[in-house]
PDB file of C-alpha atoms in Angstrom:
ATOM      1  CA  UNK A  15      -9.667   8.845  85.563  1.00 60.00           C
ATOM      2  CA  UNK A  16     -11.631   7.519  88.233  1.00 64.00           C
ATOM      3  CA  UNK A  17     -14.157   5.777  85.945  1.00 75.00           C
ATOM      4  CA  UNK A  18     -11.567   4.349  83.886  1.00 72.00           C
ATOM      5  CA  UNK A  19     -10.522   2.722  87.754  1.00 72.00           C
ATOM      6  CA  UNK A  20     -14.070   1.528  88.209  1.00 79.00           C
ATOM      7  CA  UNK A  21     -14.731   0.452  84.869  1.00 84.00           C
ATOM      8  CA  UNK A  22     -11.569  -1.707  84.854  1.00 81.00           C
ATOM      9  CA  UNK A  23     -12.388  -3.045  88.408  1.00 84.00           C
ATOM     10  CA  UNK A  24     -15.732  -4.184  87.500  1.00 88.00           C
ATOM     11  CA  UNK A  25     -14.871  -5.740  84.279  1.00 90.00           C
ATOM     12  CA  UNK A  26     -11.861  -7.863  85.998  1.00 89.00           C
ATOM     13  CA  UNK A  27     -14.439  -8.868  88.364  1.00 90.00           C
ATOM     14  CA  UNK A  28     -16.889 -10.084  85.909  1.00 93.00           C
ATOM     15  CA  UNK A  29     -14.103 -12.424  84.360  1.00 93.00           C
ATOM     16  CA  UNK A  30     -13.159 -13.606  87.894  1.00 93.00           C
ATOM     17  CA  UNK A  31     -16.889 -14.693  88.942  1.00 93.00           C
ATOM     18  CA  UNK A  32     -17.862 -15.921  85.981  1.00 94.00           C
ATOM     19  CA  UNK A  33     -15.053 -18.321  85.565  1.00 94.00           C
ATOM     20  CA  UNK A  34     -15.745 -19.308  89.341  1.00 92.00           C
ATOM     21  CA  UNK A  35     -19.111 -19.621  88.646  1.00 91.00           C
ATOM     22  CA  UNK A  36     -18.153 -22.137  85.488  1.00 90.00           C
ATOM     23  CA  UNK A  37     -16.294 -24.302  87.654  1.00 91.00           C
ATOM     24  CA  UNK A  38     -18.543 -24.316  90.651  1.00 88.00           C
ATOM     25  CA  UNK A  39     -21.334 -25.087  87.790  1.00 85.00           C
ATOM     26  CA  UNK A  40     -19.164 -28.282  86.375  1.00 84.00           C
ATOM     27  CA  UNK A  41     -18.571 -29.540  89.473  1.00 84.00           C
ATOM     28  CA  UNK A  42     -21.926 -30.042  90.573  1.00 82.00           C
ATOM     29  CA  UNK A  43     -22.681 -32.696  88.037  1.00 78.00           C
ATOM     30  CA  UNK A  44     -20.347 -34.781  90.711  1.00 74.00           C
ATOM     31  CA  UNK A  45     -21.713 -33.753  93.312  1.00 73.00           C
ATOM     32  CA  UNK A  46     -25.252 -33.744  92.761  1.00 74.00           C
ATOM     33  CA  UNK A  47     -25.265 -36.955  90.918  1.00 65.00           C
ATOM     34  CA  UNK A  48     -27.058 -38.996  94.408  1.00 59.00           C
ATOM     35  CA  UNK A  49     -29.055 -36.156  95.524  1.00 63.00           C
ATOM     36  CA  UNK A  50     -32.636 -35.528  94.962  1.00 66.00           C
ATOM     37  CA  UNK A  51     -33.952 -32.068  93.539  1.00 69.00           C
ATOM     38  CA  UNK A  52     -35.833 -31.289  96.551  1.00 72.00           C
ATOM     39  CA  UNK A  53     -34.357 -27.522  96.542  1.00 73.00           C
ATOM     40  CA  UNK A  54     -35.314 -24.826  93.674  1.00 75.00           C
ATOM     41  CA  UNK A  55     -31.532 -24.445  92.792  1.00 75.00           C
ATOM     42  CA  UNK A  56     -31.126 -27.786  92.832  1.00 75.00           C
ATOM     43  CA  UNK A  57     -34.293 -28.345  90.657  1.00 76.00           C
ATOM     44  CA  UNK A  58     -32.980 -25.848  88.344  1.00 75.00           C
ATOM     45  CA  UNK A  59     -29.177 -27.654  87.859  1.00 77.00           C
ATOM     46  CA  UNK A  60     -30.795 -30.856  87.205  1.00 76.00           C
ATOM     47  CA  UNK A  61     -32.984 -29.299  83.976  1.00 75.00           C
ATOM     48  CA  UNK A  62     -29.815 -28.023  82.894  1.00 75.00           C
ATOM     49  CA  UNK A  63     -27.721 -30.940  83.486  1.00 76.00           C
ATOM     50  CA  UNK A  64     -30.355 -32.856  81.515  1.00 72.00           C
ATOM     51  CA  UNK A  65     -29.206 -31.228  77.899  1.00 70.00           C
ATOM     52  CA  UNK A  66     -25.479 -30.927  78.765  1.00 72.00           C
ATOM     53  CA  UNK A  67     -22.881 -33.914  78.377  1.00 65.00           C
ATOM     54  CA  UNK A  68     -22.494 -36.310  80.739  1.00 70.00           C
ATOM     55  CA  UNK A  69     -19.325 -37.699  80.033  1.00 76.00           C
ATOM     56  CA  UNK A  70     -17.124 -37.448  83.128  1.00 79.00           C
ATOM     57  CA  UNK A  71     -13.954 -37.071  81.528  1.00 84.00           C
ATOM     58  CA  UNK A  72     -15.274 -33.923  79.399  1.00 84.00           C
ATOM     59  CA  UNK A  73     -16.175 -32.666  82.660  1.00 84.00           C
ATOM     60  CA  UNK A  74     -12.932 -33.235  84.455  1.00 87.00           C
ATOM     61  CA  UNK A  75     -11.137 -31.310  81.283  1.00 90.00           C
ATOM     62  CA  UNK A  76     -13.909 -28.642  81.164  1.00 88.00           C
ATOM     63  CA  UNK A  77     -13.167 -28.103  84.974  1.00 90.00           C
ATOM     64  CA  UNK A  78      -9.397 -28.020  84.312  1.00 93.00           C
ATOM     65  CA  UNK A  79      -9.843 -25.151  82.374  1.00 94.00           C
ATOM     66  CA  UNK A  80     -11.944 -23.473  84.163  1.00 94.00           C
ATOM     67  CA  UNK A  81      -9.515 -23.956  87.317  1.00 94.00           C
ATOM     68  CA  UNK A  82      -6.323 -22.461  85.333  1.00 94.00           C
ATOM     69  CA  UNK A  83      -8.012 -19.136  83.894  1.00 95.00           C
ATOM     70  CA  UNK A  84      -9.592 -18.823  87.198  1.00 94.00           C
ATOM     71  CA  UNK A  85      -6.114 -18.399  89.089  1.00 93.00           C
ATOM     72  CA  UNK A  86      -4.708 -16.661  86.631  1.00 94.00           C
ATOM     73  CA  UNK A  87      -7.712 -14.760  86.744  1.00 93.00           C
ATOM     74  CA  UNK A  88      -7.305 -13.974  90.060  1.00 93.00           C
ATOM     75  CA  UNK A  89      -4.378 -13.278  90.628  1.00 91.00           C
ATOM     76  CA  UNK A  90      -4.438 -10.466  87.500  1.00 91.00           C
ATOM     77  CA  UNK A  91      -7.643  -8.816  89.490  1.00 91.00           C
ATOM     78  CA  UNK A  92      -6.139  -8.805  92.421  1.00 90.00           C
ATOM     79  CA  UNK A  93      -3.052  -6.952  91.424  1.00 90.00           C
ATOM     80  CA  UNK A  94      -5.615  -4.606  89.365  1.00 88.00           C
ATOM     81  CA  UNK A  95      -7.291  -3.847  92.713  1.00 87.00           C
ATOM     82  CA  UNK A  96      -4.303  -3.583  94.421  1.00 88.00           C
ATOM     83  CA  UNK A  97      -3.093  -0.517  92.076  1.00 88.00           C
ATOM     84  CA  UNK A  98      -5.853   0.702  90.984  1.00 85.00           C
ATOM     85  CA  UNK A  99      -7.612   1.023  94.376  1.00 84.00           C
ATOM     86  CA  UNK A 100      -4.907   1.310  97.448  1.00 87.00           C
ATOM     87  CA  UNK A 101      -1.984   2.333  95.871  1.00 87.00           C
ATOM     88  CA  UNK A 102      -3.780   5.127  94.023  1.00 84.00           C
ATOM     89  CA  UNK A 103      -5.165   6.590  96.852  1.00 83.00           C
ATOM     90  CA  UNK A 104      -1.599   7.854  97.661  1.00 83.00           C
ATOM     91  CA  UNK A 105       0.221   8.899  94.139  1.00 80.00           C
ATOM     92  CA  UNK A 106       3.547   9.888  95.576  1.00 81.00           C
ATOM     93  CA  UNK A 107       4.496   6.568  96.406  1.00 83.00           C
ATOM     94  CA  UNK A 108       4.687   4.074  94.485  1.00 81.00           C
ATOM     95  CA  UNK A 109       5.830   0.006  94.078  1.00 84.00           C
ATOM     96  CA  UNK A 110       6.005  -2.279  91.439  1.00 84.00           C
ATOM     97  CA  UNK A 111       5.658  -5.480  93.987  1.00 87.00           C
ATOM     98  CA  UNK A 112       2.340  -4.267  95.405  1.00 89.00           C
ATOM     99  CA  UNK A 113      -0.097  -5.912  93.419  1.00 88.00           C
ATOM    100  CA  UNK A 114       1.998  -9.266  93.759  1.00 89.00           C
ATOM    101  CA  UNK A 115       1.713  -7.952  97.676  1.00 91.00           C
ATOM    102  CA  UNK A 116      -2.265  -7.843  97.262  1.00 91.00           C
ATOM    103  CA  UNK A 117      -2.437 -10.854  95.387  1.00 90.00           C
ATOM    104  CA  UNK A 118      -0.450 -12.816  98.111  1.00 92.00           C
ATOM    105  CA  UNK A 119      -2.733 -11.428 100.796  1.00 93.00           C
ATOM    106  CA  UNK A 120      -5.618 -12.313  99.276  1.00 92.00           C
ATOM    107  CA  UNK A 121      -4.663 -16.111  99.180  1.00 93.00           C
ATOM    108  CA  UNK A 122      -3.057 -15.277 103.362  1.00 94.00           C
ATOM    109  CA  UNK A 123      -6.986 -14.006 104.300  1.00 94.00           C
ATOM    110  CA  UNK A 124      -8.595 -16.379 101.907  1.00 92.00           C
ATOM    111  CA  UNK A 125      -7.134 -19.698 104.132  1.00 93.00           C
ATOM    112  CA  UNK A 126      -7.912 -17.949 107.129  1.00 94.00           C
ATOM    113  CA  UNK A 127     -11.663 -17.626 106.102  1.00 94.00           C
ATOM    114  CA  UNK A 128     -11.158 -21.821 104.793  1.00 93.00           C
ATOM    115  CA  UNK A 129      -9.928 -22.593 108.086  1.00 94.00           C
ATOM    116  CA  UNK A 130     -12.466 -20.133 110.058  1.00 94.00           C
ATOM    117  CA  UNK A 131     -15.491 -21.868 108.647  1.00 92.00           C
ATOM    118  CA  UNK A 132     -14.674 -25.418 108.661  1.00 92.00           C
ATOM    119  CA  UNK A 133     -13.852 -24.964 112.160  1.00 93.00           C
ATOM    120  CA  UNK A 134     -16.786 -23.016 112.687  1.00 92.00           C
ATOM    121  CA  UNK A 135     -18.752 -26.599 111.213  1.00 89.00           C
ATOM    122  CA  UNK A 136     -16.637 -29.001 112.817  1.00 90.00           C
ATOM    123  CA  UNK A 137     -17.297 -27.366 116.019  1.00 91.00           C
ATOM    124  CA  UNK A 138     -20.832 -27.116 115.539  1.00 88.00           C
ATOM    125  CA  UNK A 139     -22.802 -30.682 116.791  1.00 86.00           C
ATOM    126  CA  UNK A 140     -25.597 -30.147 114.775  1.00 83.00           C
ATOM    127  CA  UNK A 141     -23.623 -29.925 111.862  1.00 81.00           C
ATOM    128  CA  UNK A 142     -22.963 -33.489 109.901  1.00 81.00           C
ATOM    129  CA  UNK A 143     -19.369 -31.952 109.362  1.00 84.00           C
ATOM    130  CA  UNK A 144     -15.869 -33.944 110.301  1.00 85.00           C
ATOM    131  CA  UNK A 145     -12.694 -32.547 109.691  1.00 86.00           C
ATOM    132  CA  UNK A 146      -9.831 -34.876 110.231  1.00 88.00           C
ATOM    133  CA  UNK A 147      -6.795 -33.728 112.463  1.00 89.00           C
ATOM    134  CA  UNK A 148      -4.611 -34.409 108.920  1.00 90.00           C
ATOM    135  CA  UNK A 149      -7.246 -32.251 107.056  1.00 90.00           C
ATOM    136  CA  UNK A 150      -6.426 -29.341 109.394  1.00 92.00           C
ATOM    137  CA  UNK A 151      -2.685 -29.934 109.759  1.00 93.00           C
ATOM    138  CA  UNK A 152      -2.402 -29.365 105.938  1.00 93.00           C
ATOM    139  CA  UNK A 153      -4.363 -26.766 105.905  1.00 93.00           C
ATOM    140  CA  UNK A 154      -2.840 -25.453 108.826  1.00 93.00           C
ATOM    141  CA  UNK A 155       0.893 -25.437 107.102  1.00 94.00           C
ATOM    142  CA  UNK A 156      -0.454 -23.662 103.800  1.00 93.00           C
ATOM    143  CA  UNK A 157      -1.993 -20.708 105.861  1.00 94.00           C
ATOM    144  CA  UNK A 158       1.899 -20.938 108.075  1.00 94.00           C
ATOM    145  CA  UNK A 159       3.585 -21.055 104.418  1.00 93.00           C
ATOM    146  CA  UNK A 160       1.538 -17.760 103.043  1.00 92.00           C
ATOM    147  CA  UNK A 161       1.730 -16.043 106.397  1.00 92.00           C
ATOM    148  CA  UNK A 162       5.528 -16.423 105.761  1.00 93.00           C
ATOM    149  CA  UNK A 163       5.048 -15.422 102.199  1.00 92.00           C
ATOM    150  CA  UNK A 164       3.132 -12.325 103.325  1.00 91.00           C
ATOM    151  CA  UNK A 165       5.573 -11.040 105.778  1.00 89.00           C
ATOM    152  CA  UNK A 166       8.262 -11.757 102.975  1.00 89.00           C
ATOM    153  CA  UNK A 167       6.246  -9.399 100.382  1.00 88.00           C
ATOM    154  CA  UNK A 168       5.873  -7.133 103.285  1.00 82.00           C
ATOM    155  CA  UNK A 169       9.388  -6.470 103.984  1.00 85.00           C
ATOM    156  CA  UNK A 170      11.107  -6.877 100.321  1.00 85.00           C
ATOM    157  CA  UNK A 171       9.100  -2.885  99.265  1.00 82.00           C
ATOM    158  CA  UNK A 172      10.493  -1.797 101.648  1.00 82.00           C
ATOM    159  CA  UNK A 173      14.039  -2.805 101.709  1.00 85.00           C
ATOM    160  CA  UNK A 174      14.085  -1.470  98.326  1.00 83.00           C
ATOM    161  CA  UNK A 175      13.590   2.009  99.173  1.00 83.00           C
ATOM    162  CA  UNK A 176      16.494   1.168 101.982  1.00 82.00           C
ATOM    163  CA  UNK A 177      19.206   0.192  99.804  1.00 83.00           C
ATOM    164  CA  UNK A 178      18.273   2.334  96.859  1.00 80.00           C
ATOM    165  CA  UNK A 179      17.645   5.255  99.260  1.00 80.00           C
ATOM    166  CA  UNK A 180      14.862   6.393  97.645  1.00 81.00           C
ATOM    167  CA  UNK A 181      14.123   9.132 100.532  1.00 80.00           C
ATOM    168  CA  UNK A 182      11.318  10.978  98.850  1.00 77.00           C
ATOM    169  CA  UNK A 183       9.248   7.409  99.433  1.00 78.00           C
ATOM    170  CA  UNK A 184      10.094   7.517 102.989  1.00 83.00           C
ATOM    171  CA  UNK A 185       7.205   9.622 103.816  1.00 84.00           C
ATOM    172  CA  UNK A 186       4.871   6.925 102.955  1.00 85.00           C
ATOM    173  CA  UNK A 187       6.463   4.641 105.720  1.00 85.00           C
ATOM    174  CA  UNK A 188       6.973   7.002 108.121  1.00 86.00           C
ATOM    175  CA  UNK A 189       3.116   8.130 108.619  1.00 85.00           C
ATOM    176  CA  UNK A 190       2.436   4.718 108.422  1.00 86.00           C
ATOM    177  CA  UNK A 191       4.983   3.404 111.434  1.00 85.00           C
ATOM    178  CA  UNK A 192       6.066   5.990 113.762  1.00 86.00           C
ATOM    179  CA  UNK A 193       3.857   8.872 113.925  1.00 83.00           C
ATOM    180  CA  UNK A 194       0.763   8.533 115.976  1.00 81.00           C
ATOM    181  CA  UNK A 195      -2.498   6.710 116.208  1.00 81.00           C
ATOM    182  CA  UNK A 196      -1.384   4.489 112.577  1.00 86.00           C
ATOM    183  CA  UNK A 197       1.785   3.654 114.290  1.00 88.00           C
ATOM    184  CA  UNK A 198      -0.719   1.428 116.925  1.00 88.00           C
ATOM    185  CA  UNK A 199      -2.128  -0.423 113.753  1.00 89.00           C
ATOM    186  CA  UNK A 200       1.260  -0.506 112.296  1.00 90.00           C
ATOM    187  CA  UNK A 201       2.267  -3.045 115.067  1.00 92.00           C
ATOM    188  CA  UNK A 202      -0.969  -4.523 115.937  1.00 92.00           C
ATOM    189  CA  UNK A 203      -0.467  -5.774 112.172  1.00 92.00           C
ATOM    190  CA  UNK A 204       2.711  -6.989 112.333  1.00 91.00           C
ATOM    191  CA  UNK A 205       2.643  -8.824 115.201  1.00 92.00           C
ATOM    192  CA  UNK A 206      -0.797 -10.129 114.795  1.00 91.00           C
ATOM    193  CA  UNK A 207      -0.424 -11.254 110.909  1.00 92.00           C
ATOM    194  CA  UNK A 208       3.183 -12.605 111.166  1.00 92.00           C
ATOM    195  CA  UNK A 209       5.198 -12.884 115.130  1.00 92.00           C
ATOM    196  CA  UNK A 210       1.976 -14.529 116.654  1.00 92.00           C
ATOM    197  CA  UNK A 211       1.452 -16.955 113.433  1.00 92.00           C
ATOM    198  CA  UNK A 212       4.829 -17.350 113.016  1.00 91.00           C
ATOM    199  CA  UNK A 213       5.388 -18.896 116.784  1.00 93.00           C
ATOM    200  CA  UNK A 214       2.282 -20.205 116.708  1.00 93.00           C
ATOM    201  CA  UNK A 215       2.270 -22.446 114.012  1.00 92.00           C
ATOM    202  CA  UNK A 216       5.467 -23.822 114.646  1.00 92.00           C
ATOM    203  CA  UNK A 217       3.793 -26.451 116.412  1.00 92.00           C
ATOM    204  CA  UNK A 218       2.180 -29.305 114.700  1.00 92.00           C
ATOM    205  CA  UNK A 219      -0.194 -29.879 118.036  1.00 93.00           C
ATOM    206  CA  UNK A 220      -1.407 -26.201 117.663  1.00 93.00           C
ATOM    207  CA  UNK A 221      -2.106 -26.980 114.118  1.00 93.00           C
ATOM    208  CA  UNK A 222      -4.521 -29.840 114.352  1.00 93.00           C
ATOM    209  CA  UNK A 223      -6.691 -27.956 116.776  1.00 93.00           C
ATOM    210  CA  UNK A 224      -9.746 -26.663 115.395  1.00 93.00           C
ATOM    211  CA  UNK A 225      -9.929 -24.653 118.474  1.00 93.00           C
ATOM    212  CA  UNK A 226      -6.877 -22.942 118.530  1.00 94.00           C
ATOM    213  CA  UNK A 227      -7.086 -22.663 114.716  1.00 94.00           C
ATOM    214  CA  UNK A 228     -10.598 -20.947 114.913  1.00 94.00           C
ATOM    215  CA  UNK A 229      -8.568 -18.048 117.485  1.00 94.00           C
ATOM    216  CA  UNK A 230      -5.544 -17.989 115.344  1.00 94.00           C
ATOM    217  CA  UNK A 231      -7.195 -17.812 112.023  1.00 95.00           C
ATOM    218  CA  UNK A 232     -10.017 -14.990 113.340  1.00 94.00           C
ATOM    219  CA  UNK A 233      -7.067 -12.979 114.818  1.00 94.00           C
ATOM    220  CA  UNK A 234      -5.382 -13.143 111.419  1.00 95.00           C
ATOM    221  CA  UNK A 235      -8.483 -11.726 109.616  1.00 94.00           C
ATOM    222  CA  UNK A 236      -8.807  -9.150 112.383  1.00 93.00           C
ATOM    223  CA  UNK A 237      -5.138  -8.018 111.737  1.00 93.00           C
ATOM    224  CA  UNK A 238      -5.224  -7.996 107.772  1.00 93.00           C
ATOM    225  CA  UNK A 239      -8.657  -6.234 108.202  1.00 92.00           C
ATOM    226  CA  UNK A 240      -6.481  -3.264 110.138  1.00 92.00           C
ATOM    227  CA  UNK A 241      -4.070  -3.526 107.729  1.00 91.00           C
ATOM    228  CA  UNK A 242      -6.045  -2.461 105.329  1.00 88.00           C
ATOM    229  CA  UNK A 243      -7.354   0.118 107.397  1.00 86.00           C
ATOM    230  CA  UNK A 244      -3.987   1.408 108.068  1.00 88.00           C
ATOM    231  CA  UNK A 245      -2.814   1.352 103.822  1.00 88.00           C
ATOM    232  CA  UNK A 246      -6.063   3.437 102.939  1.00 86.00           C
ATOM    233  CA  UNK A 247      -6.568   5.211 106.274  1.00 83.00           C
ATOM    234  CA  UNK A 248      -3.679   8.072 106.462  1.00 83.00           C
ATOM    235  CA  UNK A 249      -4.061   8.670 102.901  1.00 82.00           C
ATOM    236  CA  UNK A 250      -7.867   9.523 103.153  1.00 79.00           C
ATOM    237  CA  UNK A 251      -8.832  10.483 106.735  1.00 75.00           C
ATOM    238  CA  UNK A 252      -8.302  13.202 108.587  1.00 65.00           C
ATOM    239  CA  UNK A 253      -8.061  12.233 112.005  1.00 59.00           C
ATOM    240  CA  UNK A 254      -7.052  13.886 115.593  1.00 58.00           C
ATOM    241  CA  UNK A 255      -3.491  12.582 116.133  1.00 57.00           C
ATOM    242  CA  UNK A 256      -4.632  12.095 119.669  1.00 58.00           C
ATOM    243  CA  UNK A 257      -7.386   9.968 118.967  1.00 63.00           C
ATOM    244  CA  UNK A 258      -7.835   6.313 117.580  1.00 70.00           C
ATOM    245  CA  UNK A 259      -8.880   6.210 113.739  1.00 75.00           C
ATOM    246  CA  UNK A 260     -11.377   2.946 114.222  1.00 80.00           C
ATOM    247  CA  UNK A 261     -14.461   4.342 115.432  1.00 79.00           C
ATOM    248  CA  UNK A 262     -17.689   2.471 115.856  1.00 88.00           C
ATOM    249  CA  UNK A 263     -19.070   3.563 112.253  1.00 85.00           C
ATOM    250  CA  UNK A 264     -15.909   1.333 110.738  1.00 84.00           C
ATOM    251  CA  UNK A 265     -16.943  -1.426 113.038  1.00 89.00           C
ATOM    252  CA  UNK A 266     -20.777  -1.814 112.035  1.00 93.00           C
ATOM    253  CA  UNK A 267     -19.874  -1.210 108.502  1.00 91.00           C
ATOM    254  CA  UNK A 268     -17.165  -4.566 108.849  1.00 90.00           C
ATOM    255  CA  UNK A 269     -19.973  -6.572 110.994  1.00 93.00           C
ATOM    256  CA  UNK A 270     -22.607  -5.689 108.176  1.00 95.00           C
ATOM    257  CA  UNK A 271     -20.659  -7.167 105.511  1.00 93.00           C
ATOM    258  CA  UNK A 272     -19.506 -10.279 107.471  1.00 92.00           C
ATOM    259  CA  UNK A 273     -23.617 -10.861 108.290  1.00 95.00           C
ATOM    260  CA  UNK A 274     -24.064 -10.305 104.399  1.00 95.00           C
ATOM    261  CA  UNK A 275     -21.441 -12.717 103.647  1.00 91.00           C
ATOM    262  CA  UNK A 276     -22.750 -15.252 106.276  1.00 91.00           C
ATOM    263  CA  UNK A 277     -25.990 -15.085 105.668  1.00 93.00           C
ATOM    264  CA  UNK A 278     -24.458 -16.194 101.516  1.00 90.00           C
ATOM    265  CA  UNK A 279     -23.018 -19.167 103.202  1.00 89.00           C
ATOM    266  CA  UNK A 280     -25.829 -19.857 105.171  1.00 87.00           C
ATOM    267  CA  UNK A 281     -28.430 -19.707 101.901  1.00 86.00           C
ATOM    268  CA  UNK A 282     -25.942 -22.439  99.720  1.00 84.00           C
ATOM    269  CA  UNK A 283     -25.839 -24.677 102.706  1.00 83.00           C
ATOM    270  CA  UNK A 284     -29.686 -24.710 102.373  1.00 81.00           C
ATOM    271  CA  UNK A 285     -30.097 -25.700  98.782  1.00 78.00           C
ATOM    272  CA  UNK A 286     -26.937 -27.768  99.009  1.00 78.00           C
ATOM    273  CA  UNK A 287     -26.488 -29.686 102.170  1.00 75.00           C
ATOM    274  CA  UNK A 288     -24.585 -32.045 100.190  1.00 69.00           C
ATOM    275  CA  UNK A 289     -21.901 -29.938 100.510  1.00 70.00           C
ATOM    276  CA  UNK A 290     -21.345 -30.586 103.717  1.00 70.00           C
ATOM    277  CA  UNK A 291     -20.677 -34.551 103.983  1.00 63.00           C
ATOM    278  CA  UNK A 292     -17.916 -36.110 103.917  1.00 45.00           C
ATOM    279  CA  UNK A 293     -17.302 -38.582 101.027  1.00 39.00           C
ATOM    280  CA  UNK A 294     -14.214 -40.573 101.675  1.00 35.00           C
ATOM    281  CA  UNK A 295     -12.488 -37.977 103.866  1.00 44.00           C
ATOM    282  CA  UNK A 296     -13.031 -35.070 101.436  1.00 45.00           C
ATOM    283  CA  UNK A 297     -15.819 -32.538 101.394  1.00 43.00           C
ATOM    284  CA  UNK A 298     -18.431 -33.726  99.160  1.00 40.00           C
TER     285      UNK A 298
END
């Protein structure tokens, strides 16, 4: 069974990246139109561009498409992973919302992350990034919306098993929220992931800080990285009840992939510092 998982998860993946990677590869003929092909990637996209058409309109419709697979795309391998990875790991409970649940806090972590780096640039003076207070504030309200969205998905499993009174999926729940250490994490989660964003964000001042939007979007990320902690932890671990289940082993695995993942960032901003101007209040 478990290669039928993994086969499945890698295949969905494949779709997902290379559709990303068809739109990312369209819309480069717009934005490296002005630039100069002093970079080997860059060098490499102008050969191609050279034989492909140059029409902008085909482009726009090529990019269309790839835009509309790509989110369907995603959110069909996100609900895959969502099953097929977490909710797997624990058989005897079960929900049909979950993979809408994973799906929805993929898009929750994945404006967090927007809102993290552009921060992270705006804040930077070396940087030739500018991020508008309006830029933020709308960015701002769509990672307020999903955080609402995510508590909403949250809460409506559960209810379920309250007014069907489906007791034998109790036992899920109740190692998860009220026996000790996951019972911590439990409401480190909720309060960190929806109460604190939830006030927060009520304000619009709050919301077109980059500073306060750098804390509240890293403590976000922090909270929906425990939560995933806490859905895979009790099911696989074996830990003292007396003791904490995040150990310093879980924390240098976490900081190796975020260096991994800067260090991604870091390499496109080097072939394509185009990507970081501004052209006509929009990132180039």
């Amino acid at each position: 069974m478990f290669p039928f998982y993994l086969s499945g998860t890698v295949l969905a993946f494949l779709i997902l990246y290379s559709l990303g990677l068809g739109y990312l590869y369209h819309s480069f003929k717009f934005k490296l139109k002005t630039a100069s092909p002093n970079t080997r990637l860059k060098a490499f996209l102008f050969e191609r561009f050279e034989h492909c058409s140059q029409d902008p309109e085909i482009i726009k419709r090529r990019m269309t498409v790839f835009a509309g697979w790509y989110m369907f795309a995603f959110a069909m391998c996100l609900s895959l992973i969502g099953f097929d990875l977490v909710m797997s790991a624990d058989p005897h409970w079960y929900s049909t919302l979950f993979g809408a649940y994973t799906f929805i806090k993929a898009i929750f972590a994945g404006f967090g992350a927007i809102i993290l780096l552009v921060t992270l640039l705006h804040l930077t003076p070396k940087v030739p990034f500018t991020l508008t207070p309006g830029q933020l504030l709308d960015m701002s309200t769509l990672f307020f919306g999903f955080s609402i969205v995510w508590g909403d998905f949250f809460y409506s499993q559960f209810v379920v098993i309250w007014y069907g009174n489906i007791s034998e999926e109790t036992a899920y729940i109740i190692k998860r929220t009220m026996t000790h250490p996951w019972s911590i994490l439990a409401w480190t989660v909720f309060i960190g992931c929806f109460i604190l964003p939830f006030i927060i964000l009520l304000s619009r001042k709050i919301k077109q800080s980059p500073r306060c939007m750098l804390v509240v979007s890293a403590c976000v990320l922090a909270g929906l990285w425990i939560e995933h902690f806490l859905l895979l932890g009790p099911s696989l671990l074996a830990h003292d009840p007396a003791g904490f289940p995040i150990g310093i082993s879980e924390i240098i695995i976490t900081l190796g992939f975020l260096a991994l993942f800067s260090m991604c960032i870091l390499a496109y901003f080097k072939e394509l510092p185009e990507s970081l101007k501004i052209n006509s209040g929009e990132v180039a």
